């Protein structure tokens, strides 16, 4: 009883230890999320604009699958600085737009990723660095300052807006391209028709981030394009590294998964402790002596088909003599009288008489040629009883 309780207390102590270690090693810090993620409240996330669209009655959902699986007509896709977009994927996306859907792309450099042709600004045309000079302990250091605001305006409009522009590219105004916003370096945002759908491109993804959406005139310049999206608005997170195929475990917090794993390990240890054999395994006598039941049946059928009843009963006699040598200490070639002398002292009268008649009958059988099946069955049963009686001693 004490030994059993000791095992229980030991198992309980191990479980508690696993849980404590798991809780101590689990960090409660929020995981670092990529920039431009629609469910990130970090400064470089875009959760604010997503919540505003939902408050205005739009259905905004996250898209975490390949673009080939996008819903049918009447949908909108919002792309904010996607990563790792291949030419095949872009071709599938453009086909989806032609089927009657709408794409709003915010990307700093959309070369080879949109139908808009772009150009790179000359270094001479780029604005000079806005680093401010600061004197610290007699030495000159450069302290980075915020990106300077640029004057931006719509075509054929005398009203100017202000915003941060970090892209080194501009959209080439071509036929069937509607210019939305431009600065003194070129076009920053444009729109075009594509089949039954439309594509709108902004070269300023930072305007949608949580810390920049209310800076300068960013909100005023992007809000009208966001409101023009039709149907359900899908925000692409697949090209930010999020995939719905990550598995069911992704919905559970890390500390809970650690506890579950530790409980599973404890359960496996308990099952191993209860099911493992410590020490030698008992092997049945039939497998050691007669090499298993299948071999025994095969040999019995062989004796039966060949009619070798006499040889079979003599084998049983030899086995009986081996048993009494192990248990009684009588040699295997002992005479019948010696065997009966020991048996008379150990067994009751009826069993002794059965053994006596069997042994003398076998001596007579050895002198004869024939041995009937009926007599073999009777003698075999008697030998079996004798062997079992000797084994029990």
Short mmCIF file of C-alpha atoms in Angstrom, two decimals:
data_model
loop_
_atom_site.label_atom_id
_atom_site.label_comp_id
_atom_site.label_asym_id
_atom_site.label_seq_id
_atom_site.Cartn_x
_atom_site.Cartn_y
_atom_site.Cartn_z
CA UNK A 1 0.00 0.00 0.00
CA UNK A 2 2.86 2.37 0.87
CA UNK A 3 4.62 1.60 -2.42
CA UNK A 4 1.48 2.38 -4.43
CA UNK A 5 0.96 5.71 -2.66
CA UNK A 6 4.60 6.60 -3.25
CA UNK A 7 4.14 6.20 -7.00
CA UNK A 8 0.99 8.37 -6.93
CA UNK A 9 2.71 11.15 -5.00
CA UNK A 10 5.70 11.02 -7.35
CA UNK A 11 3.49 11.29 -10.43
CA UNK A 12 1.55 14.22 -8.94
CA UNK A 13 4.78 16.00 -8.07
CA UNK A 14 6.06 15.61 -11.64
CA UNK A 15 2.83 17.07 -13.09
CA UNK A 16 3.01 20.08 -10.76
CA UNK A 17 6.67 20.58 -11.67
CA UNK A 18 5.88 20.49 -15.39
CA UNK A 19 3.10 23.06 -14.99
CA UNK A 20 5.26 25.41 -12.90
CA UNK A 21 8.14 25.24 -15.39
CA UNK A 22 5.74 25.87 -18.27
CA UNK A 23 4.23 28.91 -16.59
CA UNK A 24 7.65 30.34 -15.75
CA UNK A 25 9.00 29.87 -19.27
CA UNK A 26 5.89 31.21 -21.06
CA UNK A 27 6.16 34.82 -22.07
CA UNK A 28 3.14 37.06 -21.81
CA UNK A 29 4.56 39.56 -24.28
CA UNK A 30 2.53 40.16 -27.43
CA UNK A 31 4.16 38.55 -30.46
CA UNK A 32 5.91 40.82 -32.93
CA UNK A 33 3.70 41.20 -35.99
CA UNK A 34 4.74 42.27 -39.49
CA UNK A 35 4.09 45.79 -40.68
CA UNK A 36 0.82 46.74 -42.42
CA UNK A 37 -1.17 43.92 -40.80
CA UNK A 38 -4.86 44.77 -40.51
CA UNK A 39 -5.28 43.25 -37.04
CA UNK A 40 -2.16 44.86 -35.56
CA UNK A 41 -2.56 47.79 -33.19
CA UNK A 42 1.16 48.56 -33.41
CA UNK A 43 2.22 51.89 -34.93
CA UNK A 44 3.08 50.19 -38.23
CA UNK A 45 -0.19 48.19 -38.31
CA UNK A 46 -3.40 49.14 -40.13
CA UNK A 47 -6.05 48.14 -37.61
CA UNK A 48 -7.40 51.69 -37.26
CA UNK A 49 -8.50 52.03 -40.88
CA UNK A 50 -10.04 48.56 -40.81
CA UNK A 51 -12.14 49.38 -37.73
CA UNK A 52 -13.25 52.68 -39.30
CA UNK A 53 -14.47 50.89 -42.43
CA UNK A 54 -16.42 48.45 -40.28
CA UNK A 55 -18.00 51.30 -38.32
CA UNK A 56 -19.13 52.83 -41.61
CA UNK A 57 -21.04 49.66 -42.47
CA UNK A 58 -18.53 47.88 -44.70
CA UNK A 59 -17.91 44.17 -44.34
CA UNK A 60 -14.15 43.84 -43.88
CA UNK A 61 -12.57 40.39 -43.62
CA UNK A 62 -9.04 39.00 -43.58
CA UNK A 63 -7.88 36.92 -46.55
CA UNK A 64 -5.31 34.21 -45.67
CA UNK A 65 -5.37 31.99 -48.74
CA UNK A 66 -3.92 32.07 -52.27
CA UNK A 67 -5.58 34.56 -54.62
CA UNK A 68 -6.81 31.77 -56.89
CA UNK A 69 -9.46 31.05 -54.22
CA UNK A 70 -10.86 34.59 -54.01
CA UNK A 71 -14.69 34.82 -54.09
CA UNK A 72 -16.56 35.53 -57.33
CA UNK A 73 -17.85 38.82 -58.74
CA UNK A 74 -18.64 41.98 -56.80
CA UNK A 75 -15.81 41.70 -54.27
CA UNK A 76 -12.92 44.01 -53.34
CA UNK A 77 -9.36 43.21 -52.28
CA UNK A 78 -7.19 45.60 -50.27
CA UNK A 79 -3.46 44.94 -50.69
CA UNK A 80 -1.05 46.80 -48.42
CA UNK A 81 2.64 46.28 -49.22
CA UNK A 82 2.39 42.54 -50.04
CA UNK A 83 5.57 40.44 -49.99
CA UNK A 84 6.68 37.62 -52.23
CA UNK A 85 4.13 38.09 -55.00
CA UNK A 86 5.02 36.00 -58.05
CA UNK A 87 4.16 36.64 -61.68
CA UNK A 88 1.75 33.67 -61.74
CA UNK A 89 -0.10 35.00 -58.70
CA UNK A 90 -0.36 38.45 -60.23
CA UNK A 91 -1.76 36.97 -63.40
CA UNK A 92 -4.44 35.14 -61.38
CA UNK A 93 -5.26 38.34 -59.51
CA UNK A 94 -5.66 40.37 -62.71
CA UNK A 95 -7.98 37.70 -64.10
CA UNK A 96 -10.03 37.97 -60.92
CA UNK A 97 -10.30 41.73 -61.42
CA UNK A 98 -11.40 41.29 -65.03
CA UNK A 99 -14.24 39.07 -63.83
CA UNK A 100 -15.85 42.06 -62.14
CA UNK A 101 -13.94 42.69 -58.91
CA UNK A 102 -11.96 45.62 -57.54
CA UNK A 103 -8.37 45.90 -56.37
CA UNK A 104 -6.93 48.65 -54.17
CA UNK A 105 -3.15 48.32 -53.94
CA UNK A 106 -0.90 50.28 -51.60
CA UNK A 107 2.69 49.52 -52.49
CA UNK A 108 5.84 51.58 -52.52
CA UNK A 109 7.23 49.92 -55.65
CA UNK A 110 4.61 48.07 -57.75
CA UNK A 111 6.96 47.25 -60.65
CA UNK A 112 5.97 43.94 -62.30
CA UNK A 113 3.09 43.65 -59.86
CA UNK A 114 0.43 45.82 -61.43
CA UNK A 115 -0.74 46.95 -64.88
CA UNK A 116 0.65 50.44 -64.20
CA UNK A 117 3.97 51.38 -65.71
CA UNK A 118 6.27 53.17 -63.27
CA UNK A 119 9.50 55.10 -63.46
CA UNK A 120 12.32 55.53 -60.98
CA UNK A 121 13.23 59.09 -60.01
CA UNK A 122 16.65 60.39 -60.80
CA UNK A 123 18.88 60.94 -57.79
CA UNK A 124 19.22 64.55 -58.78
CA UNK A 125 15.45 64.93 -58.67
CA UNK A 126 15.14 63.35 -55.25
CA UNK A 127 14.77 65.73 -52.37
CA UNK A 128 17.84 66.21 -50.18
CA UNK A 129 18.14 64.45 -46.89
CA UNK A 130 16.35 66.13 -44.03
CA UNK A 131 18.79 64.98 -41.33
CA UNK A 132 19.30 67.68 -38.75
CA UNK A 133 22.77 68.48 -37.44
CA UNK A 134 23.25 68.34 -33.70
CA UNK A 135 26.38 69.24 -31.71
CA UNK A 136 27.11 66.85 -28.86
CA UNK A 137 30.21 67.41 -26.67
CA UNK A 138 32.05 69.21 -29.42
CA UNK A 139 31.44 66.58 -32.10
CA UNK A 140 29.09 66.82 -35.05
CA UNK A 141 26.42 64.09 -35.25
CA UNK A 142 23.50 63.51 -37.60
CA UNK A 143 20.12 63.01 -35.93
CA UNK A 144 17.39 61.67 -38.23
CA UNK A 145 14.28 63.81 -38.37
CA UNK A 146 10.78 62.91 -39.63
CA UNK A 147 10.16 62.64 -43.35
CA UNK A 148 9.39 66.11 -44.75
CA UNK A 149 5.87 66.78 -45.96
CA UNK A 150 5.27 67.08 -49.67
CA UNK A 151 2.67 69.19 -51.40
CA UNK A 152 0.21 66.91 -53.21
CA UNK A 153 -2.74 67.84 -55.37
CA UNK A 154 -5.36 66.28 -57.60
CA UNK A 155 -5.25 66.95 -61.37
CA UNK A 156 -6.93 70.15 -62.49
CA UNK A 157 -7.24 71.31 -58.87
CA UNK A 158 -5.67 74.30 -57.24
CA UNK A 159 -6.11 72.90 -53.72
CA UNK A 160 -2.97 71.38 -52.23
CA UNK A 161 -2.67 68.68 -49.58
CA UNK A 162 0.36 67.65 -47.56
CA UNK A 163 1.70 64.17 -46.98
CA UNK A 164 4.80 62.04 -46.44
CA UNK A 165 6.18 60.43 -49.59
CA UNK A 166 9.02 57.91 -49.31
CA UNK A 167 8.66 56.08 -52.62
CA UNK A 168 11.37 56.60 -55.23
CA UNK A 169 8.98 55.71 -58.04
CA UNK A 170 6.16 57.44 -59.85
CA UNK A 171 3.36 56.11 -62.07
CA UNK A 172 3.57 56.90 -65.77
CA UNK A 173 0.31 58.53 -66.88
CA UNK A 174 -0.93 56.55 -69.86
CA UNK A 175 -4.13 56.17 -71.82
CA UNK A 176 -7.16 54.97 -69.85
CA UNK A 177 -5.36 55.78 -66.57
CA UNK A 178 -7.09 58.22 -64.25
CA UNK A 179 -4.67 60.19 -62.11
CA UNK A 180 -5.86 60.63 -58.54
CA UNK A 181 -2.93 62.32 -56.73
CA UNK A 182 0.41 63.71 -57.83
CA UNK A 183 3.27 65.82 -56.55
CA UNK A 184 5.96 67.81 -58.31
CA UNK A 185 7.84 64.55 -59.06
CA UNK A 186 4.97 62.71 -60.75
CA UNK A 187 1.85 60.61 -60.17
CA UNK A 188 1.42 59.02 -56.71
CA UNK A 189 -1.99 57.38 -57.16
CA UNK A 190 -3.97 56.32 -60.21
CA UNK A 191 -6.94 54.21 -61.25
CA UNK A 192 -7.78 52.19 -64.35
CA UNK A 193 -10.44 49.84 -65.63
CA UNK A 194 -9.63 46.19 -66.12
CA UNK A 195 -12.34 44.17 -67.80
CA UNK A 196 -15.43 44.40 -65.61
CA UNK A 197 -13.41 45.54 -62.58
CA UNK A 198 -11.04 48.29 -61.56
CA UNK A 199 -7.56 48.71 -60.13
CA UNK A 200 -6.41 51.57 -57.92
CA UNK A 201 -2.75 51.95 -56.94
CA UNK A 202 -1.15 54.16 -54.28
CA UNK A 203 2.63 54.39 -53.96
CA UNK A 204 2.23 55.42 -50.29
CA UNK A 205 1.39 52.40 -48.05
CA UNK A 206 2.55 54.32 -44.95
CA UNK A 207 -0.51 56.56 -45.22
CA UNK A 208 -2.66 53.70 -43.90
CA UNK A 209 -0.61 52.84 -40.81
CA UNK A 210 -1.97 53.57 -37.34
CA UNK A 211 0.61 56.27 -36.59
CA UNK A 212 0.40 58.01 -39.98
CA UNK A 213 -3.28 57.83 -40.97
CA UNK A 214 -4.07 61.09 -39.13
CA UNK A 215 -0.79 62.80 -40.03
CA UNK A 216 -1.02 65.73 -42.43
CA UNK A 217 -3.68 65.04 -45.12
CA UNK A 218 -3.20 61.26 -45.40
CA UNK A 219 -6.73 60.39 -44.35
CA UNK A 220 -8.37 62.85 -46.72
CA UNK A 221 -6.41 61.50 -49.69
CA UNK A 222 -7.13 57.77 -49.13
CA UNK A 223 -10.61 57.81 -47.64
CA UNK A 224 -12.52 58.42 -50.86
CA UNK A 225 -10.77 55.47 -52.54
CA UNK A 226 -11.53 53.20 -49.60
CA UNK A 227 -15.19 54.19 -49.61
CA UNK A 228 -15.45 53.42 -53.34
CA UNK A 229 -14.75 49.72 -52.76
CA UNK A 230 -17.78 47.57 -53.50
CA UNK A 231 -19.08 44.39 -51.91
CA UNK A 232 -17.12 42.62 -49.20
CA UNK A 233 -13.66 44.06 -48.59
CA UNK A 234 -10.97 41.39 -48.21
CA UNK A 235 -7.71 42.56 -46.63
CA UNK A 236 -4.87 40.35 -47.84
CA UNK A 237 -2.80 38.84 -45.01
CA UNK A 238 -1.60 35.81 -46.96
CA UNK A 239 1.37 37.81 -48.28
CA UNK A 240 2.19 39.01 -44.78
CA UNK A 241 2.92 35.44 -43.72
CA UNK A 242 -0.50 34.36 -42.40
CA UNK A 243 -2.17 31.22 -43.70
CA UNK A 244 -5.37 29.45 -42.65
CA UNK A 245 -3.49 26.15 -43.05
CA UNK A 246 -1.50 26.82 -39.88
CA UNK A 247 -3.70 24.30 -38.04
CA UNK A 248 -6.25 24.14 -35.23
CA UNK A 249 -3.63 24.69 -32.53
CA UNK A 250 -3.06 28.25 -33.74
CA UNK A 251 -6.23 29.43 -31.94
CA UNK A 252 -4.95 28.37 -28.51
CA UNK A 253 -2.55 30.46 -26.39
CA UNK A 254 0.98 29.20 -25.94
CA UNK A 255 0.74 28.62 -22.17
CA UNK A 256 -2.32 26.41 -22.61
CA UNK A 257 -0.56 24.30 -25.26
CA UNK A 258 2.41 23.85 -22.90
CA UNK A 259 0.11 22.62 -20.14
CA UNK A 260 -1.59 20.19 -22.52
CA UNK A 261 1.74 18.82 -23.73
CA UNK A 262 2.94 18.30 -20.17
CA UNK A 263 -0.26 16.51 -19.19
CA UNK A 264 0.09 14.31 -22.28
CA UNK A 265 3.66 13.42 -21.30
CA UNK A 266 2.53 12.61 -17.77
CA UNK A 267 -0.25 10.39 -19.13
CA UNK A 268 2.16 8.54 -21.41
CA UNK A 269 4.57 8.03 -18.50
CA UNK A 270 1.75 6.68 -16.34
CA UNK A 271 0.63 4.27 -19.08
CA UNK A 272 4.20 3.13 -19.61
CA UNK A 273 4.65 2.57 -15.88
CA UNK A 274 1.46 0.54 -15.63
CA UNK A 275 1.97 -1.46 -18.80
CA UNK A 276 5.72 -2.13 -18.78
CA UNK A 277 6.93 -5.48 -17.40
CA UNK A 278 9.89 -5.17 -15.04
CA UNK A 279 11.69 -8.50 -15.02
CA UNK A 280 11.46 -11.66 -17.08
CA UNK A 281 8.30 -12.55 -18.98
CA UNK A 282 6.69 -15.91 -18.17
CA UNK A 283 6.77 -18.12 -21.27
CA UNK A 284 4.11 -20.86 -21.54
CA UNK A 285 5.41 -24.40 -21.16
CA UNK A 286 3.83 -25.42 -24.46
CA UNK A 287 5.95 -22.86 -26.33
CA UNK A 288 9.23 -23.93 -24.70
CA UNK A 289 8.76 -27.72 -24.72
CA UNK A 290 6.55 -28.32 -27.73
CA UNK A 291 7.45 -25.13 -29.66
CA UNK A 292 3.95 -23.71 -29.65
CA UNK A 293 0.43 -24.87 -30.35
CA UNK A 294 0.72 -24.58 -34.15
CA UNK A 295 3.74 -26.86 -34.27
CA UNK A 296 2.05 -29.23 -31.87
CA UNK A 297 -1.05 -29.49 -34.04
CA UNK A 298 1.03 -29.93 -37.19
CA UNK A 299 2.99 -32.82 -35.63
CA UNK A 300 -0.23 -34.42 -34.36
CA UNK A 301 -1.79 -34.30 -37.84
CA UNK A 302 1.34 -35.82 -39.31
CA UNK A 303 1.22 -38.72 -36.86
CA UNK A 304 -2.50 -39.18 -37.58
CA UNK A 305 -2.11 -39.21 -41.38
CA UNK A 306 0.87 -41.57 -41.29
CA UNK A 307 -0.76 -43.93 -38.74
CA UNK A 308 2.28 -43.73 -36.45
CA UNK A 309 0.33 -44.25 -33.25
CA UNK A 310 3.00 -46.48 -31.78
CA UNK A 311 5.75 -43.88 -32.24
CA UNK A 312 3.53 -41.15 -30.79
CA UNK A 313 2.75 -43.05 -27.59
CA UNK A 314 6.41 -43.94 -27.13
CA UNK A 315 7.28 -40.22 -27.38
CA UNK A 316 4.77 -39.54 -24.63
CA UNK A 317 6.38 -42.24 -22.51
CA UNK A 318 9.82 -40.64 -22.95
CA UNK A 319 8.43 -37.27 -21.98
CA UNK A 320 6.83 -38.82 -18.87
CA UNK A 321 10.17 -40.37 -17.88
CA UNK A 322 11.89 -36.96 -18.27
CA UNK A 323 9.31 -35.37 -15.98
CA UNK A 324 9.72 -37.93 -13.19
CA UNK A 325 13.48 -37.57 -13.48
CA UNK A 326 13.16 -33.82 -12.85
CA UNK A 327 10.60 -34.15 -10.04
CA UNK A 328 11.36 -37.53 -8.45
CA UNK A 329 15.01 -37.97 -9.28
CA UNK A 330 14.50 -41.28 -11.11
CA UNK A 331 16.71 -41.91 -14.10
CA UNK A 332 15.02 -42.06 -17.51
CA UNK A 333 15.99 -45.69 -18.14
CA UNK A 334 14.63 -46.90 -14.79
CA UNK A 335 12.62 -50.11 -14.79
CA UNK A 336 8.87 -50.25 -14.41
CA UNK A 337 9.23 -51.63 -10.87
CA UNK A 338 11.37 -48.68 -9.76
CA UNK A 339 8.89 -46.22 -11.18
CA UNK A 340 5.93 -47.95 -9.55
CA UNK A 341 7.75 -48.07 -6.18
CA UNK A 342 8.05 -44.26 -6.14
CA UNK A 343 4.53 -43.74 -7.52
CA UNK A 344 2.97 -45.98 -4.87
CA UNK A 345 4.42 -43.81 -2.09
CA UNK A 346 3.30 -40.52 -3.71
CA UNK A 347 -0.07 -41.21 -5.34
CA UNK A 348 -3.39 -42.52 -4.32
CA UNK A 349 -4.37 -46.08 -5.12
CA UNK A 350 -6.53 -45.38 -8.20
CA UNK A 351 -3.95 -43.24 -9.98
CA UNK A 352 -1.23 -45.73 -9.10
CA UNK A 353 -3.21 -48.60 -10.61
CA UNK A 354 -3.83 -46.62 -13.82
CA UNK A 355 -0.10 -45.96 -14.19
CA UNK A 356 0.75 -49.58 -13.47
CA UNK A 357 -1.63 -50.95 -16.09
CA UNK A 358 -0.45 -48.36 -18.62
CA UNK A 359 3.24 -49.14 -18.24
CA UNK A 360 2.78 -52.93 -18.51
CA UNK A 361 0.44 -52.47 -21.47
CA UNK A 362 3.11 -50.46 -23.25
CA UNK A 363 5.68 -53.19 -22.64
CA UNK A 364 3.35 -55.67 -24.30
CA UNK A 365 2.64 -53.23 -27.13
CA UNK A 366 6.37 -52.95 -27.92
CA UNK A 367 6.41 -56.63 -28.79
CA UNK A 368 3.44 -56.32 -31.17
CA UNK A 369 3.30 -54.88 -34.67
CA UNK A 370 -0.11 -53.20 -34.57
CA UNK A 371 -1.48 -50.54 -32.30
CA UNK A 372 -5.08 -49.40 -32.75
CA UNK A 373 -6.22 -45.80 -32.80
CA UNK A 374 -8.75 -46.41 -30.03
CA UNK A 375 -6.13 -47.86 -27.72
CA UNK A 376 -3.77 -44.95 -28.56
CA UNK A 377 -6.39 -42.38 -27.58
CA UNK A 378 -7.05 -44.10 -24.23
CA UNK A 379 -3.37 -44.44 -23.38
CA UNK A 380 -2.65 -40.86 -24.45
CA UNK A 381 -5.31 -39.52 -22.07
CA UNK A 382 -3.82 -41.53 -19.21
CA UNK A 383 -0.33 -40.22 -19.93
CA UNK A 384 -1.66 -36.66 -20.00
CA UNK A 385 -3.21 -37.13 -16.54
CA UNK A 386 0.03 -38.61 -15.23
CA UNK A 387 2.13 -35.71 -16.58
CA UNK A 388 -0.21 -33.13 -15.09
CA UNK A 389 -0.06 -34.92 -11.71
CA UNK A 390 3.75 -34.86 -11.75
CA UNK A 391 3.87 -31.16 -12.78
CA UNK A 392 1.66 -30.17 -9.84
CA UNK A 393 4.07 -31.65 -7.30
#
